[in-house]
Amino acid sequence: MVACLSPKAAPRKAIKAAKGDRAANSFDVIARKWFAKFSPSWAANRSSKILRRLERDIFPWIGERRMAEIAASELLSVLRRIEARGAIETAHRASQNCGQVFRYAVATGRAEPDPTGDLRGALRSLRLT
């Protein structure tokens, strides 16, 4: 027996499937999977700082974006927001964390090469006192 589908049902299903794929490969989802995998080996204080940094400084700007769509220039603009408020060390740490998330995404087949390598030297240097 052949199932009869309305012509309107097929495009809606395709759109729904695309949205599901988009959400599954978003920076937020993959970063949380990375965090869940590696955070048990970290001290509680470190874990909370990293998650807070991602939730406060990164997710609002690129959290819903697909990993494959995030360019180095877009990530740099997010990091510059952190830098602009004078939190230079936080910007560098956020860059490191984003790089770890991207490398995890590449290893699990959810993203192309890590764009954070292209950002070396783009942020202000930390002053050592």
Tab-separated table of N, CA and C in Angstrom:
chain	number	residue	atom	x	y	z
A	1	MET	N	0.838	-1.172	0.000
A	1	MET	CA	0.000	0.000	0.000
A	1	MET	C	0.889	1.243	0.000
A	2	VAL	N	0.568	2.189	-0.803
A	2	VAL	CA	1.344	3.409	-0.935
A	2	VAL	C	0.766	4.470	-0.011
A	3	ALA	N	1.628	5.083	0.775
A	3	ALA	CA	1.183	6.147	1.675
A	3	ALA	C	1.014	7.430	0.876
A	4	CYS	N	-0.055	8.099	1.133
A	4	CYS	CA	-0.333	9.346	0.429
A	4	CYS	C	0.051	10.522	1.315
A	5	LEU	N	0.994	11.293	0.880
A	5	LEU	CA	1.432	12.466	1.633
A	5	LEU	C	0.950	13.714	0.925
A	6	SER	N	0.532	14.651	1.693
A	6	SER	CA	0.127	15.911	1.078
A	6	SER	C	1.374	16.631	0.582
A	7	PRO	N	1.250	17.412	-0.470
A	7	PRO	CA	2.422	18.126	-0.992
A	7	PRO	C	3.010	19.103	0.014
A	8	LYS	N	2.196	19.561	0.953
A	8	LYS	CA	2.685	20.513	1.951
A	8	LYS	C	3.470	19.819	3.055
A	9	ALA	N	3.227	18.523	3.278
A	9	ALA	CA	3.873	17.799	4.375
A	9	ALA	C	5.362	17.601	4.127
A	10	ALA	N	5.757	17.320	2.903
A	10	ALA	CA	7.163	17.051	2.603
A	10	ALA	C	8.064	18.244	2.914
A	11	PRO	N	7.743	19.464	2.458
A	11	PRO	CA	8.615	20.591	2.789
A	11	PRO	C	8.683	20.871	4.295
A	12	ARG	N	7.563	20.688	4.994
A	12	ARG	CA	7.577	20.923	6.443
A	12	ARG	C	8.487	19.932	7.145
A	13	LYS	N	8.442	18.676	6.703
A	13	LYS	CA	9.313	17.665	7.309
A	13	LYS	C	10.781	17.976	7.028
A	14	ALA	N	11.069	18.424	5.823
A	14	ALA	CA	12.449	18.777	5.465
A	14	ALA	C	12.935	19.958	6.290
A	15	ILE	N	12.073	20.939	6.485
A	15	ILE	CA	12.438	22.109	7.296
A	15	ILE	C	12.664	21.698	8.737
A	16	LYS	N	11.786	20.840	9.255
A	16	LYS	CA	11.922	20.376	10.640
A	16	LYS	C	13.218	19.583	10.818
A	17	ALA	N	13.534	18.719	9.847
A	17	ALA	CA	14.772	17.940	9.913
A	17	ALA	C	15.991	18.849	9.853
A	18	ALA	N	15.941	19.866	9.007
A	18	ALA	CA	17.063	20.807	8.898
A	18	ALA	C	17.255	21.581	10.193
A	19	LYS	N	16.151	21.979	10.821
A	19	LYS	CA	16.249	22.693	12.097
A	19	LYS	C	16.841	21.797	13.174
A	20	GLY	N	16.462	20.516	13.171
A	20	GLY	CA	17.012	19.570	14.140
A	20	GLY	C	18.503	19.386	13.954
A	21	ASP	N	18.936	19.277	12.699
A	21	ASP	CA	20.359	19.150	12.385
A	21	ASP	C	21.109	20.405	12.805
A	22	ARG	N	20.499	21.547	12.539
A	22	ARG	CA	21.108	22.832	12.892
A	22	ARG	C	21.299	22.931	14.406
A	23	ALA	N	20.271	22.562	15.159
A	23	ALA	CA	20.353	22.635	16.618
A	23	ALA	C	21.371	21.643	17.165
A	24	ALA	N	21.417	20.443	16.598
A	24	ALA	CA	22.342	19.417	17.083
A	24	ALA	C	23.793	19.794	16.839
A	25	ASN	N	24.047	20.610	15.841
A	25	ASN	CA	25.413	21.013	15.520
A	25	ASN	C	25.700	22.457	15.898
A	26	SER	N	24.911	23.011	16.796
A	26	SER	CA	25.141	24.389	17.230
A	26	SER	C	26.318	24.440	18.201
A	27	PHE	N	26.924	25.603	18.299
A	27	PHE	CA	28.058	25.773	19.208
A	27	PHE	C	27.645	25.440	20.635
A	28	ASP	N	26.483	25.908	21.059
A	28	ASP	CA	25.988	25.674	22.416
A	28	ASP	C	25.901	24.180	22.722
A	29	VAL	N	25.245	23.419	21.854
A	29	VAL	CA	25.051	21.985	22.086
A	29	VAL	C	26.389	21.253	22.124
A	30	ILE	N	27.250	21.539	21.176
A	30	ILE	CA	28.535	20.842	21.124
A	30	ILE	C	29.424	21.256	22.293
A	31	ALA	N	29.390	22.531	22.672
A	31	ALA	CA	30.186	22.982	23.818
A	31	ALA	C	29.730	22.292	25.098
A	32	ARG	N	28.432	22.122	25.256
A	32	ARG	CA	27.915	21.436	26.452
A	32	ARG	C	28.289	19.957	26.446
A	33	LYS	N	28.341	19.330	25.271
A	33	LYS	CA	28.789	17.933	25.185
A	33	LYS	C	30.273	17.835	25.530
A	34	TRP	N	31.061	18.772	25.011
A	34	TRP	CA	32.494	18.820	25.343
A	34	TRP	C	32.666	18.990	26.848
A	35	PHE	N	31.909	19.911	27.421
A	35	PHE	CA	31.988	20.184	28.851
A	35	PHE	C	31.612	18.933	29.653
A	36	ALA	N	30.538	18.256	29.266
A	36	ALA	CA	30.096	17.052	29.979
A	36	ALA	C	31.149	15.946	29.912
A	37	LYS	N	31.855	15.868	28.800
A	37	LYS	CA	32.873	14.829	28.645
A	37	LYS	C	34.116	15.095	29.488
A	38	PHE	N	34.564	16.342	29.522
A	38	PHE	CA	35.845	16.636	30.155
A	38	PHE	C	35.758	17.208	31.570
A	39	SER	N	34.663	17.819	31.932
A	39	SER	CA	34.576	18.483	33.241
A	39	SER	C	34.690	17.553	34.447
A	40	PRO	N	34.312	16.270	34.362
A	40	PRO	CA	34.481	15.428	35.552
A	40	PRO	C	35.930	15.312	36.032
A	41	SER	N	36.880	15.535	35.149
A	41	SER	CA	38.291	15.440	35.548
A	41	SER	C	38.849	16.767	36.066
A	42	TRP	N	38.040	17.827	36.053
A	42	TRP	CA	38.488	19.137	36.506
A	42	TRP	C	38.034	19.398	37.936
A	43	ALA	N	38.711	20.326	38.581
A	43	ALA	CA	38.256	20.792	39.896
A	43	ALA	C	36.923	21.516	39.716
A	44	ALA	N	36.081	21.471	40.738
A	44	ALA	CA	34.747	22.082	40.666
A	44	ALA	C	34.828	23.572	40.339
A	45	ASN	N	35.795	24.262	40.920
A	45	ASN	CA	35.947	25.696	40.679
A	45	ASN	C	36.258	25.975	39.207
A	46	ARG	N	37.141	25.172	38.635
A	46	ARG	CA	37.494	25.346	37.221
A	46	ARG	C	36.276	25.086	36.335
A	47	SER	N	35.558	24.016	36.633
A	47	SER	CA	34.362	23.686	35.853
A	47	SER	C	33.353	24.815	35.856
A	48	SER	N	33.089	25.352	37.027
A	48	SER	CA	32.076	26.409	37.114
A	48	SER	C	32.527	27.676	36.387
A	49	LYS	N	33.814	27.998	36.459
A	49	LYS	CA	34.320	29.186	35.757
A	49	LYS	C	34.198	29.039	34.243
A	50	ILE	N	34.540	27.867	33.737
A	50	ILE	CA	34.479	27.643	32.292
A	50	ILE	C	33.039	27.710	31.801
A	51	LEU	N	32.136	27.024	32.501
A	51	LEU	CA	30.738	27.042	32.076
A	51	LEU	C	30.155	28.446	32.166
A	52	ARG	N	30.476	29.159	33.227
A	52	ARG	CA	29.990	30.537	33.383
A	52	ARG	C	30.530	31.429	32.258
A	53	ARG	N	31.794	31.257	31.911
A	53	ARG	CA	32.410	32.047	30.834
A	53	ARG	C	31.700	31.782	29.503
A	54	LEU	N	31.445	30.524	29.218
A	54	LEU	CA	30.755	30.185	27.977
A	54	LEU	C	29.336	30.742	27.966
A	55	GLU	N	28.619	30.565	29.061
A	55	GLU	CA	27.227	31.014	29.123
A	55	GLU	C	27.099	32.533	29.087
A	56	ARG	N	28.031	33.225	29.690
A	56	ARG	CA	27.944	34.683	29.769
A	56	ARG	C	28.535	35.391	28.551
A	57	ASP	N	29.654	34.886	28.068
A	57	ASP	CA	30.406	35.625	27.053
A	57	ASP	C	30.355	35.052	25.637
A	58	ILE	N	30.019	33.784	25.493
A	58	ILE	CA	30.083	33.156	24.173
A	58	ILE	C	28.697	32.758	23.649
A	59	PHE	N	27.938	31.995	24.425
A	59	PHE	CA	26.649	31.486	23.955
A	59	PHE	C	25.679	32.568	23.486
A	60	PRO	N	25.583	33.715	24.168
A	60	PRO	CA	24.619	34.714	23.677
A	60	PRO	C	24.912	35.197	22.257
A	61	TRP	N	26.146	35.117	21.819
A	61	TRP	CA	26.532	35.658	20.513
A	61	TRP	C	26.611	34.595	19.427
A	62	ILE	N	27.148	33.403	19.751
A	62	ILE	CA	27.296	32.374	18.710
A	62	ILE	C	26.729	31.020	19.125
A	63	GLY	N	26.072	30.949	20.251
A	63	GLY	CA	25.572	29.674	20.763
A	63	GLY	C	24.639	28.943	19.823
A	64	GLU	N	23.773	29.660	19.136
A	64	GLU	CA	22.793	29.025	18.251
A	64	GLU	C	23.330	28.788	16.840
A	65	ARG	N	24.517	29.262	16.565
A	65	ARG	CA	25.098	29.111	15.220
A	65	ARG	C	25.677	27.710	15.040
A	66	ARG	N	25.574	27.184	13.819
A	66	ARG	CA	26.196	25.900	13.511
A	66	ARG	C	27.706	26.076	13.546
A	67	MET	N	28.384	25.073	14.059
A	67	MET	CA	29.844	25.130	14.178
A	67	MET	C	30.495	25.410	12.823
A	68	ALA	N	30.010	24.766	11.779
A	68	ALA	CA	30.611	24.912	10.451
A	68	ALA	C	30.447	26.317	9.885
A	69	GLU	N	29.512	27.098	10.424
A	69	GLU	CA	29.250	28.444	9.911
A	69	GLU	C	30.039	29.533	10.634
A	70	ILE	N	30.694	29.192	11.722
A	70	ILE	CA	31.381	30.204	12.525
A	70	ILE	C	32.771	30.453	11.945
A	71	ALA	N	32.977	31.666	11.474
A	71	ALA	CA	34.263	32.051	10.886
A	71	ALA	C	35.152	32.676	11.957
A	72	ALA	N	36.434	32.705	11.689
A	72	ALA	CA	37.387	33.302	12.625
A	72	ALA	C	37.027	34.754	12.917
A	73	SER	N	36.596	35.494	11.910
A	73	SER	CA	36.254	36.908	12.112
A	73	SER	C	35.060	37.070	13.046
A	74	GLU	N	34.098	36.165	12.958
A	74	GLU	CA	32.935	36.229	13.848
A	74	GLU	C	33.335	35.913	15.290
A	75	LEU	N	34.167	34.894	15.457
A	75	LEU	CA	34.642	34.547	16.791
A	75	LEU	C	35.479	35.682	17.370
A	76	LEU	N	36.285	36.314	16.532
A	76	LEU	CA	37.094	37.441	16.989
A	76	LEU	C	36.213	38.583	17.492
A	77	SER	N	35.115	38.856	16.813
A	77	SER	CA	34.240	39.943	17.272
A	77	SER	C	33.632	39.620	18.633
A	78	VAL	N	33.341	38.351	18.894
A	78	VAL	CA	32.830	37.943	20.208
A	78	VAL	C	33.912	38.135	21.269
A	79	LEU	N	35.131	37.730	20.953
A	79	LEU	CA	36.237	37.867	21.906
A	79	LEU	C	36.586	39.337	22.146
A	80	ARG	N	36.439	40.159	21.133
A	80	ARG	CA	36.724	41.592	21.293
A	80	ARG	C	35.717	42.265	22.227
A	81	ARG	N	34.499	41.757	22.292
A	81	ARG	CA	33.512	42.275	23.248
A	81	ARG	C	34.022	42.080	24.680
A	82	ILE	N	34.599	40.909	24.921
A	82	ILE	CA	35.149	40.608	26.248
A	82	ILE	C	36.338	41.519	26.510
A	83	GLU	N	37.199	41.636	25.531
A	83	GLU	CA	38.399	42.463	25.623
A	83	GLU	C	38.036	43.929	25.867
A	84	ALA	N	36.968	44.402	25.243
A	84	ALA	CA	36.564	45.812	25.351
A	84	ALA	C	36.168	46.206	26.772
A	85	ARG	N	35.726	45.261	27.544
A	85	ARG	CA	35.371	45.592	28.925
A	85	ARG	C	36.571	45.466	29.872
A	86	GLY	N	37.754	45.249	29.288
A	86	GLY	CA	38.981	45.210	30.072
A	86	GLY	C	39.335	43.839	30.612
A	87	ALA	N	38.591	42.818	30.227
A	87	ALA	CA	38.829	41.461	30.721
A	87	ALA	C	39.722	40.707	29.731
A	88	ILE	N	40.974	41.143	29.665
A	88	ILE	CA	41.914	40.589	28.683
A	88	ILE	C	42.169	39.103	28.939
A	89	GLU	N	42.435	38.746	30.186
A	89	GLU	CA	42.699	37.343	30.509
A	89	GLU	C	41.475	36.477	30.201
A	90	THR	N	40.295	36.978	30.510
A	90	THR	CA	39.064	36.239	30.216
A	90	THR	C	38.910	36.030	28.718
A	91	ALA	N	39.254	37.032	27.920
A	91	ALA	CA	39.180	36.901	26.462
A	91	ALA	C	40.117	35.798	25.971
A	92	HIS	N	41.320	35.751	26.525
A	92	HIS	CA	42.272	34.711	26.135
A	92	HIS	C	41.781	33.331	26.564
A	93	ARG	N	41.252	33.244	27.772
A	93	ARG	CA	40.731	31.956	28.253
A	93	ARG	C	39.517	31.517	27.436
A	94	ALA	N	38.653	32.462	27.090
A	94	ALA	CA	37.489	32.143	26.257
A	94	ALA	C	37.946	31.637	24.888
A	95	SER	N	38.987	32.237	24.347
A	95	SER	CA	39.539	31.790	23.072
A	95	SER	C	40.053	30.354	23.187
A	96	GLN	N	40.748	30.065	24.278
A	96	GLN	CA	41.247	28.705	24.506
A	96	GLN	C	40.090	27.714	24.608
A	97	ASN	N	39.064	28.085	25.375
A	97	ASN	CA	37.909	27.199	25.535
A	97	ASN	C	37.194	26.976	24.206
A	98	CYS	N	37.038	28.030	23.418
A	98	CYS	CA	36.404	27.889	22.104
A	98	CYS	C	37.232	26.976	21.210
A	99	GLY	N	38.544	27.105	21.280
A	99	GLY	CA	39.419	26.225	20.512
A	99	GLY	C	39.249	24.772	20.919
A	100	GLN	N	39.115	24.521	22.217
A	100	GLN	CA	38.902	23.158	22.697
A	100	GLN	C	37.577	22.603	22.181
A	101	VAL	N	36.548	23.439	22.194
A	101	VAL	CA	35.238	23.020	21.688
A	101	VAL	C	35.327	22.729	20.191
A	102	PHE	N	35.988	23.594	19.439
A	102	PHE	CA	36.128	23.370	17.999
A	102	PHE	C	36.917	22.100	17.710
A	103	ARG	N	37.993	21.859	18.436
A	103	ARG	CA	38.775	20.643	18.210
A	103	ARG	C	37.949	19.394	18.529
A	104	TYR	N	37.123	19.473	19.574
A	104	TYR	CA	36.217	18.372	19.907
A	104	TYR	C	35.219	18.165	18.764
A	105	ALA	N	34.675	19.244	18.230
A	105	ALA	CA	33.707	19.157	17.132
A	105	ALA	C	34.350	18.565	15.879
A	106	VAL	N	35.581	18.947	15.593
A	106	VAL	CA	36.294	18.395	14.437
A	106	VAL	C	36.511	16.895	14.641
A	107	ALA	N	36.936	16.510	15.842
A	107	ALA	CA	37.206	15.106	16.142
A	107	ALA	C	35.948	14.248	16.057
A	108	THR	N	34.797	14.827	16.367
A	108	THR	CA	33.538	14.079	16.324
A	108	THR	C	32.791	14.267	15.005
A	109	GLY	N	33.420	14.925	14.036
A	109	GLY	CA	32.844	15.073	12.706
A	109	GLY	C	31.734	16.098	12.585
A	110	ARG	N	31.693	17.070	13.477
A	110	ARG	CA	30.625	18.070	13.451
A	110	ARG	C	31.074	19.434	12.957
A	111	ALA	N	32.342	19.596	12.682
A	111	ALA	CA	32.829	20.905	12.234
A	111	ALA	C	34.045	20.724	11.345
A	112	GLU	N	34.339	21.762	10.636
A	112	GLU	CA	35.531	21.828	9.809
A	112	GLU	C	36.676	22.325	10.696
A	113	PRO	N	37.798	22.663	10.120
A	113	PRO	CA	38.943	23.088	10.929
A	113	PRO	C	38.634	24.198	11.931
A	114	ASP	N	39.372	24.164	13.003
A	114	ASP	CA	39.244	25.102	14.119
A	114	ASP	C	39.692	26.504	13.698
A	115	PRO	N	38.807	27.503	13.757
A	115	PRO	CA	39.190	28.857	13.346
A	115	PRO	C	40.008	29.615	14.389
A	116	THR	N	40.126	29.076	15.604
A	116	THR	CA	40.833	29.827	16.643
A	116	THR	C	42.325	29.936	16.369
A	117	GLY	N	42.878	29.017	15.608
A	117	GLY	CA	44.292	29.112	15.258
A	117	GLY	C	44.604	30.361	14.455
A	118	ASP	N	43.623	30.813	13.689
A	118	ASP	CA	43.797	32.023	12.878
A	118	ASP	C	43.748	33.299	13.714
A	119	LEU	N	43.391	33.176	14.978
A	119	LEU	CA	43.248	34.355	15.839
A	119	LEU	C	44.492	34.656	16.668
A	120	ARG	N	45.533	33.873	16.495
A	120	ARG	CA	46.759	34.121	17.269
A	120	ARG	C	47.275	35.515	17.003
A	121	GLY	N	47.510	36.244	18.066
A	121	GLY	CA	48.019	37.597	17.955
A	121	GLY	C	46.945	38.647	17.740
A	122	ALA	N	45.682	38.230	17.629
A	122	ALA	CA	44.602	39.189	17.366
A	122	ALA	C	44.116	39.895	18.629
A	123	LEU	N	44.278	39.259	19.783
A	123	LEU	CA	43.860	39.872	21.047
A	123	LEU	C	45.039	40.588	21.686
A	124	ARG	N	44.720	41.575	22.510
A	124	ARG	CA	45.787	42.284	23.229
A	124	ARG	C	46.522	41.297	24.124
A	125	SER	N	47.804	41.536	24.295
A	125	SER	CA	48.626	40.662	25.126
A	125	SER	C	48.325	40.870	26.595
A	126	LEU	N	48.494	39.786	27.336
A	126	LEU	CA	48.372	39.879	28.785
A	126	LEU	C	49.624	40.538	29.329
A	127	ARG	N	49.448	41.413	30.276
A	127	ARG	CA	50.616	42.040	30.907
A	127	ARG	C	51.041	41.198	32.089
A	128	LEU	N	52.278	40.805	32.085
A	128	LEU	CA	52.814	40.038	33.201
A	128	LEU	C	53.388	41.004	34.220
A	129	THR	N	52.946	40.866	35.447
A	129	THR	CA	53.449	41.768	36.493
A	129	THR	C	54.310	41.042	37.470
